[in-house]
């Protein structure tokens, strides 16, 4: 067994070298390396602009006018550290790995590592990198040759049978850069400056990012807003054909733990999981979501987490927000509506289905319930609160 202090030494050396290799401001680096003892290779992707833009390490020399010999020397130093790490495993009698992933988030100053013990030797290192980048990060090559290799890979997976759990054979749709910038400007105008973007690592159907606006003096709650749901139009009925584009948001108390460590706990992560699932729902089922709609958390409905009684949601127009936040016109054909996600108890779900969403909204108004989540709030449809029903 290798001493954790030795491993930490290598991880810190790798992080330091990556710091040195990426000029300018960045948020996150994800490196993929291969090592056999005779062959070493490494490449990485780095995220900028609050995790929204991703770049390949191979573009750095040209982008920042770095001499190729200097770049190659730095890359050689990086692979040298990785090889020394591999030798530590071998000399300690551990099973030698052949692939190594190093995920370093500068914002929270944390890194994650992953060792792999299998690699497909029938394909080139470039093909293995393309497959890794797609499977792990949802990244699609920009060049035609890379796209061709990825298409062949996905076609091969289709012909091999049923996908494994968590796999996806479709290319996700990404929000265009201009619209993403307009959404961020809209959020900053009506809510506040985005602190961080929870960038989705692996996407299907559409790529969903979650913008996080931290509490402020005049706004004592976190706000989480999707960006990506409106990359594709929904499928509303003909009489609501204008209601095609939406993004969702939810507000959480100021003491909600949204740190990297905190979100590993389902008690904290469920609102983000809920937002992502809802954002995909209309595209996966060729339907639409709009204020007044409700969605259960399963059949039968089950609580989102062990510490909450909520087992579904209802969508409402913004309540606690500036009225101007509700709509963002992108162009003559596209207006994005921002819709609040309100978690519901099962009794509230049933009441809404029986009496309509406006009746339930009236009860929320009576008890001043809005889009700011309170996991201990009263159930407005529980019989004990309505003895005359």
PDB file of N, CA and C in Angstrom, residues 29 36 141 178 185 235 252 290 348 377:
ATOM      1  N   UNK A  29      -9.317  22.273 -14.489  1.00  0.00           N
ATOM      2  CA  UNK A  29      -8.546  21.507 -15.469  1.00  0.00           C
ATOM      3  C   UNK A  29      -8.853  20.027 -15.266  1.00  0.00           C
ATOM      4  N   UNK A  36       2.487   3.308 -19.755  1.00  0.00           N
ATOM      5  CA  UNK A  36       2.722   1.860 -19.847  1.00  0.00           C
ATOM      6  C   UNK A  36       4.089   1.464 -19.316  1.00  0.00           C
ATOM      7  N   UNK A 141     -15.504  16.725 -30.411  1.00  0.00           N
ATOM      8  CA  UNK A 141     -14.376  17.321 -31.149  1.00  0.00           C
ATOM      9  C   UNK A 141     -14.848  18.410 -32.102  1.00  0.00           C
ATOM     10  N   UNK A 178     -23.993  33.013 -27.707  1.00  0.00           N
ATOM     11  CA  UNK A 178     -24.646  34.319 -27.593  1.00  0.00           C
ATOM     12  C   UNK A 178     -25.830  34.263 -26.633  1.00  0.00           C
ATOM     13  N   UNK A 185     -26.360  37.732 -18.495  1.00  0.00           N
ATOM     14  CA  UNK A 185     -26.584  39.167 -18.300  1.00  0.00           C
ATOM     15  C   UNK A 185     -27.955  39.425 -17.680  1.00  0.00           C
ATOM     16  N   UNK A 235     -42.526  21.184 -26.852  1.00  0.00           N
ATOM     17  CA  UNK A 235     -43.601  20.778 -27.767  1.00  0.00           C
ATOM     18  C   UNK A 235     -44.958  21.064 -27.125  1.00  0.00           C
ATOM     19  N   UNK A 252     -32.733  28.712  -2.418  1.00  0.00           N
ATOM     20  CA  UNK A 252     -32.416  27.924  -1.229  1.00  0.00           C
ATOM     21  C   UNK A 252     -31.967  28.838  -0.097  1.00  0.00           C
ATOM     22  N   UNK A 290     -44.800  24.432 -18.019  1.00  0.00           N
ATOM     23  CA  UNK A 290     -45.216  25.835 -17.947  1.00  0.00           C
ATOM     24  C   UNK A 290     -45.819  26.089 -16.571  1.00  0.00           C
ATOM     25  N   UNK A 348     -50.440  18.179  -1.237  1.00  0.00           N
ATOM     26  CA  UNK A 348     -50.541  19.363  -2.091  1.00  0.00           C
ATOM     27  C   UNK A 348     -50.603  18.967  -3.568  1.00  0.00           C
ATOM     28  N   UNK A 377     -41.475  23.900   6.122  1.00  0.00           N
ATOM     29  CA  UNK A 377     -42.710  24.681   5.991  1.00  0.00           C
ATOM     30  C   UNK A 377     -43.939  23.800   6.201  1.00  0.00           C
TER      31      UNK A 377
END
